[in-house]
């Protein structure tokens, strides 16, 4: 059934490209410009610096002041604390990428990784204040933007904390002590490997490969968004369809077609959900780390629903 649906969609998409070449060109161009002008300048430096910090063991130094609080409240490790804050500050899909890297190194447990993916893959403050706020005409206050997007993390974290049984973690249990010993050995091994001339080149190659995958997904879903934006859908459904494909284009479409505060409502929800483009970008960086894209999508849908409630409470 799944294969048949995918085959039908592939044929439909191919026929759309053939019959509407101008729209496909416009969508691909928009996706490439968005990737080149927004994603590469913001994500590549953060991604490279983060991988260098993780590989050299410097990540633990950065979050040392925050680690005691996160350990007490959420039972997070040092690597988990770094993953949480890198995802919050750097935006999609940096949280999932950092989590996947730590899982591959064996310095993060699968239990903790699943919890972190539920809460750490978010739009960055820079994106919210720079792009979304500008599309809202500067009339939506920063406090409301942050509360609607990040406020639901409190109940979401509590739900994920109990769902993945984070309360069973204990710094004193023998398994964690063995993990810490293994983690230390792995970090020393990685640190020695960095002295090789090609290690940093390998990091660059890995970051470029991830960025290339992200760019391909952005182009693909931007083409699909272009088809929806020029369709005969009703004014309310059109930005919803576009935003489900690609959040940035959806935010822009909602700002043009919808009146305030309805446009603000959908713009914020698109940013929280991330669109199917963000979903596939996240899947591409999870690799084979044992993380479930279905779980991730479920948590994003719950986060989106909570953000909708926060918006109604704060803005209406």
Short mmCIF file of C-alpha atoms in Angstrom, two decimals:
data_model
loop_
_atom_site.label_atom_id
_atom_site.label_comp_id
_atom_site.label_asym_id
_atom_site.label_seq_id
_atom_site.Cartn_x
_atom_site.Cartn_y
_atom_site.Cartn_z
CA UNK A 1 0.00 0.00 0.00
CA UNK A 2 2.77 2.39 1.02
CA UNK A 3 4.80 1.57 -2.11
CA UNK A 4 1.74 2.05 -4.36
CA UNK A 5 0.98 5.47 -2.86
CA UNK A 6 4.58 6.53 -3.29
CA UNK A 7 4.57 5.34 -6.91
CA UNK A 8 1.38 7.30 -7.65
CA UNK A 9 2.81 10.41 -6.02
CA UNK A 10 6.07 10.08 -8.00
CA UNK A 11 4.19 9.84 -11.30
CA UNK A 12 1.94 12.77 -10.37
CA UNK A 13 4.95 14.90 -9.38
CA UNK A 14 6.82 14.04 -12.58
CA UNK A 15 3.80 14.93 -14.73
CA UNK A 16 3.43 18.23 -12.86
CA UNK A 17 7.06 19.08 -13.64
CA UNK A 18 6.51 18.30 -17.32
CA UNK A 19 3.27 20.27 -17.70
CA UNK A 20 4.29 23.24 -15.51
CA UNK A 21 8.01 23.79 -16.16
CA UNK A 22 7.87 27.50 -15.28
CA UNK A 23 6.43 26.78 -11.84
CA UNK A 24 8.99 24.06 -11.17
CA UNK A 25 11.78 26.43 -12.22
CA UNK A 26 10.44 29.14 -9.92
CA UNK A 27 10.11 26.75 -6.98
CA UNK A 28 13.58 25.26 -7.49
CA UNK A 29 15.08 28.75 -7.75
CA UNK A 30 13.35 29.86 -4.54
CA UNK A 31 14.54 26.73 -2.73
CA UNK A 32 18.13 27.21 -3.87
CA UNK A 33 18.15 30.89 -2.91
CA UNK A 34 16.67 30.11 0.48
CA UNK A 35 19.30 27.42 1.06
CA UNK A 36 22.20 29.57 -0.20
CA UNK A 37 21.23 32.84 1.49
CA UNK A 38 19.82 31.53 4.78
CA UNK A 39 20.76 27.97 5.62
CA UNK A 40 24.40 27.80 4.51
CA UNK A 41 25.56 31.04 6.22
CA UNK A 42 23.77 30.22 9.48
CA UNK A 43 24.05 26.44 9.75
CA UNK A 44 27.46 25.60 8.27
CA UNK A 45 29.58 27.57 10.79
CA UNK A 46 27.54 26.25 13.73
CA UNK A 47 27.65 22.68 12.42
CA UNK A 48 31.41 22.75 11.82
CA UNK A 49 32.19 24.38 15.17
CA UNK A 50 29.88 21.96 16.97
CA UNK A 51 31.48 18.88 15.42
CA UNK A 52 34.94 20.19 16.27
CA UNK A 53 33.85 20.86 19.85
CA UNK A 54 32.29 17.41 20.15
CA UNK A 55 35.29 15.65 18.63
CA UNK A 56 37.83 17.47 20.79
CA UNK A 57 35.85 17.15 24.03
CA UNK A 58 35.38 20.92 24.24
CA UNK A 59 31.59 20.63 24.22
CA UNK A 60 31.54 19.67 27.89
CA UNK A 61 33.44 22.84 28.81
CA UNK A 62 30.83 25.04 27.14
CA UNK A 63 27.87 23.68 29.07
CA UNK A 64 29.56 23.09 32.43
CA UNK A 65 27.69 26.01 34.11
CA UNK A 66 24.33 24.66 32.87
CA UNK A 67 24.99 20.97 33.43
CA UNK A 68 24.20 20.78 37.19
CA UNK A 69 20.72 22.28 36.64
CA UNK A 70 19.90 20.02 33.66
CA UNK A 71 21.20 16.99 35.52
CA UNK A 72 19.04 17.73 38.55
CA UNK A 73 15.83 18.61 36.66
CA UNK A 74 16.02 16.34 33.58
CA UNK A 75 18.71 13.76 34.47
CA UNK A 76 20.70 14.79 31.39
CA UNK A 77 24.36 13.99 30.84
CA UNK A 78 26.90 16.63 29.81
CA UNK A 79 26.51 15.59 26.18
CA UNK A 80 22.73 15.68 26.53
CA UNK A 81 22.88 19.20 27.95
CA UNK A 82 25.03 20.34 25.04
CA UNK A 83 22.62 18.70 22.56
CA UNK A 84 19.64 20.45 24.14
CA UNK A 85 21.15 23.93 23.97
CA UNK A 86 22.73 23.51 20.52
CA UNK A 87 19.29 22.56 19.19
CA UNK A 88 17.65 25.53 20.88
CA UNK A 89 20.20 28.05 19.64
CA UNK A 90 21.12 26.76 16.16
CA UNK A 91 17.73 25.71 14.75
CA UNK A 92 16.65 22.86 12.46
CA UNK A 93 18.10 20.26 12.16
CA UNK A 94 21.08 20.96 14.42
CA UNK A 95 19.55 19.39 17.54
CA UNK A 96 18.90 16.06 15.81
CA UNK A 97 22.30 16.20 14.12
CA UNK A 98 24.19 16.72 17.39
CA UNK A 99 22.13 14.00 19.08
CA UNK A 100 22.90 11.58 16.25
CA UNK A 101 26.64 12.35 16.44
CA UNK A 102 26.77 11.62 20.17
CA UNK A 103 24.79 8.39 19.73
CA UNK A 104 27.17 7.21 17.02
CA UNK A 105 30.12 7.90 19.32
CA UNK A 106 28.47 5.97 22.15
CA UNK A 107 28.59 8.93 24.54
CA UNK A 108 24.80 9.28 24.74
CA UNK A 109 22.31 6.57 25.68
CA UNK A 110 19.46 5.73 23.30
CA UNK A 111 16.97 6.55 26.06
CA UNK A 112 18.40 10.04 26.47
CA UNK A 113 18.71 10.51 22.70
CA UNK A 114 15.03 9.77 22.17
CA UNK A 115 14.08 12.24 24.87
CA UNK A 116 16.28 14.96 23.38
CA UNK A 117 14.97 14.54 19.82
CA UNK A 118 11.47 15.13 21.22
CA UNK A 119 12.40 18.56 22.61
CA UNK A 120 15.57 19.96 21.04
CA UNK A 121 14.86 20.25 17.29
CA UNK A 122 13.41 23.77 17.00
CA UNK A 123 13.54 26.99 14.95
CA UNK A 124 16.39 29.19 16.11
CA UNK A 125 15.84 32.54 17.89
CA UNK A 126 17.70 34.19 15.00
CA UNK A 127 15.16 32.83 12.50
CA UNK A 128 12.21 33.87 14.66
CA UNK A 129 13.48 37.40 15.32
CA UNK A 130 14.94 37.95 11.86
CA UNK A 131 12.60 36.33 9.36
CA UNK A 132 9.31 35.56 11.12
CA UNK A 133 9.11 38.85 13.00
CA UNK A 134 9.79 40.79 9.78
CA UNK A 135 7.05 38.85 7.93
CA UNK A 136 4.68 39.71 10.77
CA UNK A 137 5.41 43.39 10.14
CA UNK A 138 7.13 43.83 13.49
CA UNK A 139 3.71 43.98 15.18
CA UNK A 140 4.01 40.64 16.96
CA UNK A 141 6.09 41.13 20.11
CA UNK A 142 9.22 39.08 20.66
CA UNK A 143 7.91 37.91 24.03
CA UNK A 144 4.79 36.41 22.44
CA UNK A 145 6.82 34.76 19.67
CA UNK A 146 9.13 33.11 22.18
CA UNK A 147 6.29 32.07 24.49
CA UNK A 148 4.26 30.48 21.69
CA UNK A 149 7.26 28.65 20.19
CA UNK A 150 9.30 27.74 23.28
CA UNK A 151 6.68 27.86 26.05
CA UNK A 152 5.22 24.42 25.19
CA UNK A 153 8.64 22.87 25.85
CA UNK A 154 7.80 22.69 29.57
CA UNK A 155 4.79 20.34 29.26
CA UNK A 156 6.40 18.62 26.26
CA UNK A 157 9.58 17.89 28.22
CA UNK A 158 7.54 16.54 31.12
CA UNK A 159 5.61 14.19 28.81
CA UNK A 160 8.77 12.97 27.03
CA UNK A 161 10.59 12.64 30.39
CA UNK A 162 7.96 10.20 31.67
CA UNK A 163 7.45 8.50 28.29
CA UNK A 164 11.14 7.57 27.99
CA UNK A 165 11.50 6.92 31.76
CA UNK A 166 14.24 9.47 32.29
CA UNK A 167 13.48 9.34 36.02
CA UNK A 168 15.15 5.92 36.13
CA UNK A 169 18.53 7.46 35.33
CA UNK A 170 20.85 7.70 38.30
CA UNK A 171 24.39 9.03 38.40
CA UNK A 172 25.25 6.40 40.99
CA UNK A 173 24.23 3.26 39.12
CA UNK A 174 27.05 0.97 37.86
CA UNK A 175 25.91 1.08 34.22
CA UNK A 176 26.31 4.86 34.02
CA UNK A 177 29.70 4.66 35.69
CA UNK A 178 30.79 2.17 33.02
CA UNK A 179 29.33 4.44 30.34
CA UNK A 180 31.30 7.39 31.71
CA UNK A 181 34.47 5.35 31.58
CA UNK A 182 33.74 4.28 28.00
CA UNK A 183 32.81 7.86 27.09
CA UNK A 184 36.12 9.17 28.42
CA UNK A 185 38.05 6.55 26.45
CA UNK A 186 36.14 7.33 23.26
CA UNK A 187 36.72 11.08 23.63
CA UNK A 188 40.45 10.54 24.15
CA UNK A 189 40.52 8.34 21.06
CA UNK A 190 38.72 10.98 19.00
CA UNK A 191 41.02 13.68 20.33
CA UNK A 192 44.05 11.67 19.19
CA UNK A 193 42.45 11.19 15.77
CA UNK A 194 42.10 14.96 15.37
CA UNK A 195 45.88 15.23 15.18
CA UNK A 196 45.75 13.48 11.81
CA UNK A 197 45.90 15.85 8.86
CA UNK A 198 42.68 14.63 7.26
CA UNK A 199 40.44 14.68 10.37
CA UNK A 200 39.24 18.27 9.99
CA UNK A 201 38.79 17.66 6.27
CA UNK A 202 36.55 14.73 7.17
CA UNK A 203 34.49 17.01 9.39
CA UNK A 204 34.15 19.52 6.55
CA UNK A 205 33.13 16.75 4.15
CA UNK A 206 30.50 15.45 6.57
CA UNK A 207 29.06 18.95 7.12
CA UNK A 208 28.97 19.65 3.37
CA UNK A 209 27.20 16.34 2.73
CA UNK A 210 24.54 17.17 5.34
CA UNK A 211 24.07 20.66 3.90
CA UNK A 212 23.77 19.23 0.39
CA UNK A 213 21.03 16.84 1.55
CA UNK A 214 19.21 19.70 3.27
CA UNK A 215 19.48 21.78 0.09
CA UNK A 216 18.04 18.96 -2.04
CA UNK A 217 15.06 18.59 0.28
CA UNK A 218 14.51 22.35 0.31
CA UNK A 219 14.49 22.48 -3.51
CA UNK A 220 12.14 19.51 -3.79
CA UNK A 221 9.60 20.81 -1.28
CA UNK A 222 9.91 24.38 -2.57
CA UNK A 223 8.84 23.12 -6.01
CA UNK A 224 5.84 21.43 -4.41
CA UNK A 225 5.08 24.61 -2.45
CA UNK A 226 5.17 26.60 -5.70
CA UNK A 227 2.52 24.32 -7.20
CA UNK A 228 0.27 24.86 -4.18
CA UNK A 229 0.87 28.62 -4.10
CA UNK A 230 -0.34 28.95 -7.74
CA UNK A 231 -3.23 26.53 -7.34
CA UNK A 232 -6.92 27.39 -7.07
CA UNK A 233 -7.15 26.42 -3.41
CA UNK A 234 -9.17 28.73 -1.10
CA UNK A 235 -7.20 31.61 0.51
CA UNK A 236 -7.13 29.83 3.87
CA UNK A 237 -6.06 26.42 2.59
CA UNK A 238 -3.38 27.69 0.22
CA UNK A 239 -0.92 28.95 2.89
CA UNK A 240 -1.64 25.83 4.98
CA UNK A 241 -0.69 23.55 2.07
CA UNK A 242 2.42 25.62 1.30
CA UNK A 243 3.46 25.77 4.97
CA UNK A 244 3.12 22.02 5.34
CA UNK A 245 5.59 21.62 2.48
CA UNK A 246 8.18 24.26 3.46
CA UNK A 247 7.87 26.49 6.53
CA UNK A 248 9.70 29.58 5.23
CA UNK A 249 7.61 29.81 2.06
CA UNK A 250 4.50 29.06 4.11
CA UNK A 251 5.25 31.92 6.50
CA UNK A 252 5.65 34.31 3.58
CA UNK A 253 2.43 33.08 1.90
CA UNK A 254 0.43 33.40 5.14
CA UNK A 255 1.71 36.97 5.61
CA UNK A 256 0.46 37.91 2.13
CA UNK A 257 -2.87 36.09 1.92
CA UNK A 258 -4.22 36.12 5.48
CA UNK A 259 -5.26 38.89 7.81
CA UNK A 260 -3.86 39.42 11.28
CA UNK A 261 -3.97 37.72 13.76
CA UNK A 262 -4.88 34.62 11.69
CA UNK A 263 -1.68 35.04 9.66
CA UNK A 264 0.38 35.21 12.87
CA UNK A 265 -1.28 32.02 14.10
CA UNK A 266 -0.30 30.01 11.02
CA UNK A 267 3.14 31.59 10.73
CA UNK A 268 4.04 30.48 14.25
CA UNK A 269 2.62 27.00 13.75
CA UNK A 270 4.59 26.56 10.52
CA UNK A 271 7.77 27.54 12.37
CA UNK A 272 7.08 25.06 15.18
CA UNK A 273 6.19 22.12 12.91
CA UNK A 274 8.96 22.83 10.39
CA UNK A 275 7.07 21.46 7.39
CA UNK A 276 7.71 18.17 5.60
CA UNK A 277 10.94 19.70 4.33
CA UNK A 278 12.17 20.04 7.92
CA UNK A 279 10.92 16.54 8.69
CA UNK A 280 12.95 14.98 5.87
CA UNK A 281 15.96 17.14 6.74
CA UNK A 282 15.80 15.78 10.27
CA UNK A 283 15.47 12.22 9.00
CA UNK A 284 18.56 12.68 6.83
CA UNK A 285 20.77 13.66 9.80
CA UNK A 286 19.49 10.90 12.10
CA UNK A 287 21.28 8.30 9.93
CA UNK A 288 21.31 4.91 11.66
CA UNK A 289 21.46 6.20 15.22
CA UNK A 290 18.41 4.23 16.34
CA UNK A 291 16.09 7.26 16.49
CA UNK A 292 12.51 7.02 15.20
CA UNK A 293 11.25 9.59 12.71
CA UNK A 294 7.70 8.52 13.61
CA UNK A 295 8.27 9.39 17.26
CA UNK A 296 9.79 12.68 16.21
CA UNK A 297 6.80 13.54 14.02
CA UNK A 298 4.42 12.67 16.85
CA UNK A 299 6.22 15.00 19.24
CA UNK A 300 6.25 17.79 16.63
CA UNK A 301 2.51 17.44 16.16
CA UNK A 302 1.98 17.61 19.92
CA UNK A 303 4.26 20.66 20.13
CA UNK A 304 2.31 22.33 17.32
CA UNK A 305 -1.01 21.67 19.07
CA UNK A 306 0.33 23.11 22.34
CA UNK A 307 1.65 26.18 20.51
CA UNK A 308 -1.82 26.72 19.01
CA UNK A 309 -3.29 26.72 22.54
CA UNK A 310 -0.59 29.11 23.76
CA UNK A 311 -1.36 31.49 20.87
CA UNK A 312 -5.09 31.50 21.61
CA UNK A 313 -4.33 32.15 25.29
CA UNK A 314 -1.81 34.96 24.66
CA UNK A 315 -3.00 36.70 21.51
CA UNK A 316 -6.77 36.40 21.35
#
